[in-house]
Coordinates of C-alpha atoms in Angstrom, one line a residue:
M228 CA 0.3 0.5 0.1
T229 CA 2.8 2.8 0.7
T230 CA 3.9 2.0 -3.0
Q231 CA 0.8 2.4 -4.1
L232 CA 0.7 5.6 -2.0
L233 CA 3.8 7.0 -3.0
E234 CA 2.8 6.2 -7.1
A235 CA -0.3 8.3 -6.4
F236 CA 1.9 11.3 -5.7
R237 CA 3.8 10.9 -8.6
L238 CA 4.4 14.6 -9.9
A239 CA 1.6 16.0 -11.9
Q240 CA 0.9 19.5 -13.6
L241 CA -2.1 21.2 -14.6
P242 CA -2.9 20.5 -18.3
K243 CA -2.2 23.8 -20.9
E244 CA -6.4 24.2 -20.6
A245 CA -6.5 24.5 -17.2
Q246 CA -3.3 27.0 -17.5
A247 CA -4.8 28.9 -19.9
F248 CA -8.2 29.4 -18.0
R249 CA -6.5 31.4 -15.7
A250 CA -6.0 34.7 -17.2
E251 CA -10.1 34.2 -17.7
V252 CA -10.9 33.5 -13.7
R253 CA -8.4 36.3 -13.0
E254 CA -10.0 38.7 -15.0
F255 CA -13.6 38.1 -13.8
L256 CA -12.6 38.8 -10.1
A257 CA -10.9 41.7 -11.0
K258 CA -14.4 43.1 -12.4
Q259 CA -16.7 41.3 -10.4
M260 CA -15.1 41.6 -6.6
D261 CA -15.7 44.1 -4.5
P262 CA -12.7 46.7 -3.0
A263 CA -12.2 44.5 0.9
A264 CA -9.5 45.4 3.2
P265 CA -7.4 42.0 4.3
E266 CA -8.5 40.8 7.0
V267 CA -12.2 40.7 5.1
R268 CA -10.5 39.1 2.5
A269 CA -9.2 36.2 4.6
R270 CA -12.6 35.0 5.3
T271 CA -12.6 33.8 1.7
W272 CA -14.2 30.7 2.0
M273 CA -16.1 31.8 5.2
G274 CA -17.4 34.6 3.7
F275 CA -21.3 34.4 2.4
D276 CA -21.5 36.6 -0.5
A277 CA -25.1 35.4 -2.2
A278 CA -25.2 38.0 -4.8
F279 CA -21.0 37.0 -5.3
S280 CA -22.3 32.7 -6.1
R281 CA -24.9 34.5 -8.2
R282 CA -22.4 36.2 -10.9
L283 CA -20.6 33.3 -10.7
A284 CA -23.1 31.1 -11.7
E285 CA -24.0 33.4 -14.7
R286 CA -20.5 33.1 -15.5
G287 CA -20.8 29.5 -15.8
W288 CA -19.0 28.9 -12.7
V289 CA -20.8 27.8 -10.0
G290 CA -21.0 23.3 -10.5
I291 CA -18.3 23.7 -12.7
T292 CA -17.6 20.3 -13.2
L293 CA -21.6 19.2 -13.7
P294 CA -23.0 17.7 -16.3
A295 CA -24.4 20.5 -19.2
Q296 CA -27.6 18.8 -18.9
Y297 CA -28.0 19.5 -15.8
G298 CA -27.0 23.1 -16.1
G299 CA -23.2 23.0 -15.0
A300 CA -20.4 23.5 -16.7
G301 CA -19.3 20.0 -17.7
L302 CA -15.5 21.1 -17.2
D303 CA -13.1 19.2 -15.7
A304 CA -11.3 18.9 -11.9
F305 CA -8.4 20.2 -13.4
R306 CA -10.8 23.9 -14.3
R307 CA -12.0 23.9 -11.0
F308 CA -8.7 23.6 -9.0
V309 CA -7.4 26.8 -11.0
L310 CA -10.9 28.7 -10.3
V311 CA -10.5 28.1 -6.8
E312 CA -6.8 28.4 -6.6
E313 CA -7.9 31.7 -8.0
M314 CA -10.7 32.7 -6.1
L315 CA -9.0 31.8 -2.5
A316 CA -6.2 33.5 -3.4
A317 CA -7.9 37.1 -4.0
G318 CA -9.8 36.4 -0.5
A319 CA -13.8 36.1 -3.3
P320 CA -16.6 35.6 -0.8
V321 CA -17.7 31.9 -1.9
A322 CA -19.4 30.7 1.1
A323 CA -22.3 30.7 0.0
H324 CA -22.3 28.5 -2.9
W325 CA -18.5 26.4 -1.8
I326 CA -20.4 23.4 -0.3
A327 CA -22.9 22.8 -2.9
D328 CA -20.6 23.0 -6.0
R329 CA -17.7 21.5 -4.3
Q330 CA -19.4 18.1 -2.8
S331 CA -23.4 18.0 -2.1
G332 CA -23.8 18.7 -6.4
P333 CA -21.4 16.0 -7.2
L334 CA -22.4 13.5 -4.7
I335 CA -25.9 13.7 -6.3
N336 CA -24.6 13.4 -9.6
K337 CA -22.7 10.4 -8.6
F338 CA -25.3 8.2 -6.3
G339 CA -28.5 10.9 -6.9
T340 CA -31.1 9.8 -8.9
E341 CA -32.5 11.0 -11.9
A342 CA -35.0 12.8 -10.5
Q343 CA -32.9 13.9 -7.6
K344 CA -30.6 14.8 -10.3
D345 CA -33.1 17.0 -12.5
F346 CA -34.2 19.0 -9.4
Y347 CA -30.9 20.0 -7.2
L348 CA -28.3 20.1 -9.8
P349 CA -29.8 23.5 -12.0
R350 CA -30.5 25.1 -8.8
I351 CA -27.3 24.3 -8.1
C352 CA -25.7 25.9 -11.0
R353 CA -27.9 28.8 -11.2
G354 CA -26.8 29.5 -7.6
E355 CA -30.0 29.5 -6.3
A356 CA -29.7 26.2 -3.6
F357 CA -27.2 26.3 -1.0
F358 CA -26.0 23.1 1.3
C359 CA -24.8 22.2 4.4
I360 CA -23.3 19.1 5.7
G361 CA -24.8 17.3 8.2
M362 CA -22.4 15.1 9.8
S363 CA -20.9 16.1 13.1
E364 CA -22.8 15.9 16.2
P365 CA -22.7 16.2 19.9
N366 CA -20.6 13.7 21.1
S367 CA -19.8 12.6 18.3
G368 CA -17.8 15.2 16.4
S369 CA -15.7 13.4 13.9
D370 CA -16.2 10.2 14.9
L371 CA -19.0 9.6 12.2
A372 CA -19.4 6.2 12.4
S373 CA -20.8 6.9 16.3
V374 CA -24.3 9.0 14.9
R375 CA -27.3 9.0 16.8
T376 CA -29.4 11.2 14.6
R377 CA -32.2 8.9 13.3
A378 CA -34.3 8.4 10.6
T379 CA -37.2 5.8 10.6
K380 CA -39.4 4.7 8.0
V381 CA -42.6 5.3 7.8
E382 CA -45.4 5.4 5.4
G383 CA -44.5 7.7 2.4
G384 CA -41.0 8.5 3.6
W385 CA -38.9 8.7 7.1
R386 CA -39.7 10.5 10.5
L387 CA -36.2 12.2 11.2
T388 CA -35.2 12.9 14.7
G389 CA -31.7 14.2 16.0
R390 CA -29.1 17.1 16.3
K391 CA -26.1 18.0 14.5
I392 CA -23.4 20.5 15.9
W393 CA -20.6 22.7 13.9
T394 CA -22.8 23.0 11.1
T395 CA -21.1 25.7 8.3
N396 CA -24.0 27.8 7.1
A397 CA -26.7 25.9 8.0
H398 CA -28.8 28.8 9.1
R399 CA -28.2 30.8 5.7
S400 CA -28.6 27.0 3.4
H401 CA -31.6 25.9 1.9
Y402 CA -30.9 22.0 2.2
M403 CA -28.5 19.6 4.2
I404 CA -27.4 16.3 3.1
A405 CA -27.5 14.8 6.4
L406 CA -25.7 11.3 7.9
V407 CA -28.4 9.5 9.7
R408 CA -29.0 5.8 11.0
T409 CA -31.3 4.3 9.6
S410 CA -30.9 0.9 11.1
G411 CA -29.0 -1.0 13.8
A412 CA -28.0 0.6 17.1
P413 CA -24.4 3.4 17.2
E414 CA -22.4 0.3 18.8
D415 CA -23.2 -0.6 14.7
R416 CA -20.6 1.4 13.7
Q417 CA -20.7 2.3 9.7
G418 CA -23.6 -0.5 9.7
G419 CA -27.2 1.1 9.0
L420 CA -25.5 4.9 8.1
S421 CA -27.6 6.0 5.5
Q422 CA -27.6 10.0 3.6
L423 CA -30.7 11.5 3.1
I424 CA -31.2 15.3 1.7
V425 CA -33.1 18.2 4.1
D426 CA -34.9 20.6 3.0
L427 CA -34.2 22.9 6.4
S428 CA -37.6 24.7 5.7
L429 CA -39.1 21.8 7.1
P430 CA -41.8 22.3 10.6
G431 CA -39.9 20.9 13.5
I432 CA -36.4 21.8 12.3
D433 CA -34.5 24.5 14.8
I434 CA -31.4 26.4 13.7
R435 CA -29.5 27.9 15.7
P436 CA -25.8 29.9 15.0
I437 CA -22.9 29.5 17.3
V438 CA -20.8 32.3 17.5
D439 CA -16.9 31.9 17.3
L440 CA -14.0 33.3 19.2
T441 CA -13.6 35.8 16.1
G442 CA -17.2 37.0 15.9
D443 CA -18.5 35.3 13.5
A444 CA -21.1 32.9 12.9
H445 CA -21.1 30.5 10.6
F446 CA -21.4 27.3 12.2
S447 CA -24.5 26.2 13.4
E448 CA -26.2 23.4 15.6
V449 CA -29.6 22.0 13.9
T450 CA -32.0 20.3 16.2
F451 CA -34.6 17.9 14.0
D452 CA -37.9 17.1 15.6
D453 CA -40.1 14.2 14.5
V454 CA -39.3 15.6 10.8
F455 CA -41.2 14.5 8.1
L456 CA -39.3 13.6 4.9
K457 CA -41.1 12.3 1.6
D458 CA -39.1 8.9 0.1
D459 CA -37.4 10.8 -2.8
A460 CA -35.2 12.1 0.2
L461 CA -33.0 9.2 0.4
I462 CA -29.6 9.7 -1.9
G463 CA -28.5 6.2 -2.7
D464 CA -28.8 2.9 -1.1
E465 CA -30.0 2.5 2.0
G466 CA -27.0 1.4 4.2
S467 CA -24.6 2.7 1.7
G468 CA -24.1 6.0 3.5
W469 CA -20.9 5.2 5.0
M470 CA -19.4 4.3 1.3
Q471 CA -20.7 7.6 0.1
V472 CA -19.8 10.0 2.9
N473 CA -16.2 8.5 2.4
A474 CA -16.2 9.7 -1.6
E475 CA -17.7 12.9 -0.5
L476 CA -15.0 13.3 2.0
A477 CA -12.7 13.4 -0.5
F478 CA -14.0 16.1 -2.9
E479 CA -13.7 17.9 0.7
R480 CA -10.5 17.0 1.9
S481 CA -8.5 16.9 -1.5
G482 CA -8.5 20.7 -2.8
P483 CA -6.9 23.9 -2.5
E484 CA -8.5 25.0 0.2
R485 CA -6.9 23.1 2.6
L486 CA -3.9 25.3 1.6
Y487 CA -5.0 29.2 1.1
S488 CA -6.8 29.7 3.7
S489 CA -4.4 32.0 5.3
I490 CA -2.6 33.2 1.8
V491 CA -4.2 36.7 2.9
L492 CA -1.7 37.2 5.5
L493 CA 1.1 35.7 3.8
D494 CA 0.3 38.2 0.9
T495 CA -0.2 41.2 3.3
W496 CA 2.9 40.4 5.4
L497 CA 5.2 40.3 1.9
A498 CA 3.3 43.6 1.1
S499 CA 4.5 45.3 4.6
L500 CA 7.9 44.0 4.6
R501 CA 8.3 45.6 1.2
K502 CA 7.7 48.7 2.8
T503 CA 9.7 48.3 5.9
G504 CA 12.7 45.7 4.6
F505 CA 13.1 42.6 4.8
S506 CA 16.0 40.6 7.9
P507 CA 17.8 38.0 7.2
S508 CA 14.7 35.8 9.0
D509 CA 12.2 37.1 7.3
A510 CA 13.8 36.0 3.9
A511 CA 14.6 32.5 5.4
L512 CA 11.2 32.2 7.0
I513 CA 9.5 33.2 3.4
G514 CA 12.0 30.8 1.4
G515 CA 10.6 28.4 3.9
F516 CA 6.5 29.3 3.1
T517 CA 7.2 29.1 -0.7
T518 CA 8.7 25.3 -0.3
Q519 CA 6.1 23.9 1.3
L520 CA 2.8 25.9 -0.3
A521 CA 5.5 24.8 -3.7
T522 CA 4.8 21.0 -2.4
L523 CA 1.5 20.6 -0.9
R524 CA 0.2 22.7 -4.0
S525 CA 2.2 19.1 -6.6
L526 CA 0.4 17.1 -3.8
S527 CA -2.9 18.7 -4.5
V528 CA -2.8 18.9 -8.1
A529 CA -1.7 14.9 -7.8
V530 CA -5.2 13.9 -6.0
T531 CA -7.1 16.0 -8.5
T532 CA -5.4 14.1 -11.6
K533 CA -7.3 11.1 -9.8
L534 CA -10.4 12.8 -9.2
A535 CA -10.8 13.9 -12.7
R536 CA -9.9 9.9 -13.3
G537 CA -13.0 9.7 -11.7
E538 CA -11.5 7.7 -8.6
S539 CA -11.9 8.5 -4.8
P540 CA -9.0 9.1 -3.6
V541 CA -9.7 8.8 0.6
V542 CA -6.7 8.4 1.7
E543 CA -4.3 10.5 -0.4
A544 CA -6.8 13.2 0.4
A545 CA -7.1 12.5 3.6
L546 CA -3.0 13.3 4.1
V547 CA -3.2 16.0 2.0
K548 CA -5.6 17.6 4.3
D549 CA -3.5 16.5 7.3
I550 CA -0.6 18.4 6.2
G551 CA -2.3 21.0 4.2
T552 CA -3.8 22.3 7.5
E553 CA -0.8 22.2 9.6
F554 CA 1.1 24.4 6.6
E555 CA -2.3 26.9 7.3
Q556 CA -1.7 27.3 10.7
T557 CA 1.7 27.9 11.0
I558 CA 1.7 31.0 8.8
P559 CA -0.1 32.9 11.6
A560 CA 1.8 31.7 14.3
A561 CA 5.0 32.5 12.5
I562 CA 4.1 36.1 11.3
E563 CA 3.1 36.5 15.1
A564 CA 6.4 35.5 16.0
A565 CA 8.4 36.8 13.0
V566 CA 6.1 40.4 14.4
A567 CA 6.9 40.2 17.7
A568 CA 10.7 39.9 17.5
D569 CA 11.4 43.5 16.3
P570 CA 9.1 45.8 18.5
T571 CA 10.6 48.5 16.8
R572 CA 9.6 48.1 13.3
E573 CA 6.5 49.8 12.0
V574 CA 3.6 47.3 11.5
D575 CA 0.3 48.8 9.3
A576 CA -3.2 48.2 10.8
D577 CA -4.2 46.1 7.9
L578 CA -1.4 43.6 8.7
Y579 CA -2.6 43.6 12.7
R580 CA -6.3 43.0 11.9
T581 CA -5.5 40.1 9.6
L582 CA -3.3 38.5 11.9
T583 CA -5.4 39.1 14.8
Y584 CA -8.3 37.3 12.8
L585 CA -6.1 34.1 11.2
S586 CA -4.8 33.8 14.5
Q587 CA -8.3 33.1 16.4
I588 CA -9.3 31.0 13.5
S589 CA -6.5 28.8 12.6
P590 CA -7.2 26.2 15.3
T591 CA -10.3 25.4 13.7
F592 CA -8.2 24.4 10.3
S593 CA -7.1 20.9 12.0
L594 CA -10.4 20.1 13.0
R595 CA -13.6 21.0 9.8
G596 CA -13.3 18.0 7.5
G597 CA -12.1 15.9 10.1
T598 CA -9.7 16.0 13.2
R599 CA -6.0 15.2 12.5
E600 CA -6.5 12.6 14.8
I601 CA -9.0 10.9 12.9
L602 CA -7.1 11.7 9.3
R603 CA -3.7 9.9 10.8
G604 CA -5.7 6.9 11.5
M605 CA -7.1 6.9 8.5
I606 CA -3.9 7.2 6.7
A607 CA -2.1 4.6 9.1
R608 CA -4.9 2.2 7.9
G609 CA -4.3 2.9 4.5
L610 CA -0.7 2.0 4.9
G611 CA -1.7 -1.1 6.5
L612 CA -0.2 0.2 9.9
R613 CA -3.5 -0.9 11.8

């Protein structure tokens, strides 16, 4: 398995067509993004702006990899890589359409019925349907196999009861794809799990935003109190939820968003240093960041290559996510230390505010999309070490 994993990360490059696409994306962002301070742009894939997402959809770039017959652009995963990379580097507010574009749409396209594809995918591609992910639960966290939220089969559909937590933008979303137990007990672990599409406007659903340390409220706790869902809420086969959710998480963990969460801060620090001058330690730190980013980006492109071939690189994506988020967390910690090392150097307000935000939010980088401990367990199993 170790040899297979190394082979998966064989040096890969973006095709020429994807590289040519980059200029088109930059031109769009220059025209469509409203001017914003670095501390705002640093929120990027937490920045919720439905109007921006709809402008992006009008350009054909929401659901960019989905088939044209459902309203998508029908482009490959490499083009999506470039689009995401450019949006994050610019600090574009992408949160509104992010989940639907990245994983909910592809999941429905892969496992959904024709009726589900016909209904949801065009709405996603028009920027009219925003999705959230119902995975984590109180007392479960990243241990998804222990979920307790239950859907019981009844005449004409399902009755859903339970709670989800840390659900990003649930209070702003139209739908949730929830991992729930449809048979068995939590002790059965992966057995008996299924995925359901939940219309968040239905009666019996209570959504409570959770304010984080930065003052933002992008997390929510969602409670389901005997919510009735029709039969067509089930995605794929009953009991196949564990397999499906792992395929979904490969989409979530593999992209450049696991590398660029702190990139606006790095750019802001570099802009500040160009005014005040670089010390030798500054130069060494920048060189280290550049080397790490180039290596991580190459790994991420290699995973994208597997996605473009229709594969589900679960272990490879977990590895990129783990080391990528460690890099994202290193940037604010290292820049904070560099700024503190020379108290005589002038530091502008933009840098201070951006640094403050990233220092507060960066601990979550290794939690979202699966904790470091869970990911390393997956990697160890993939390598045959446990």
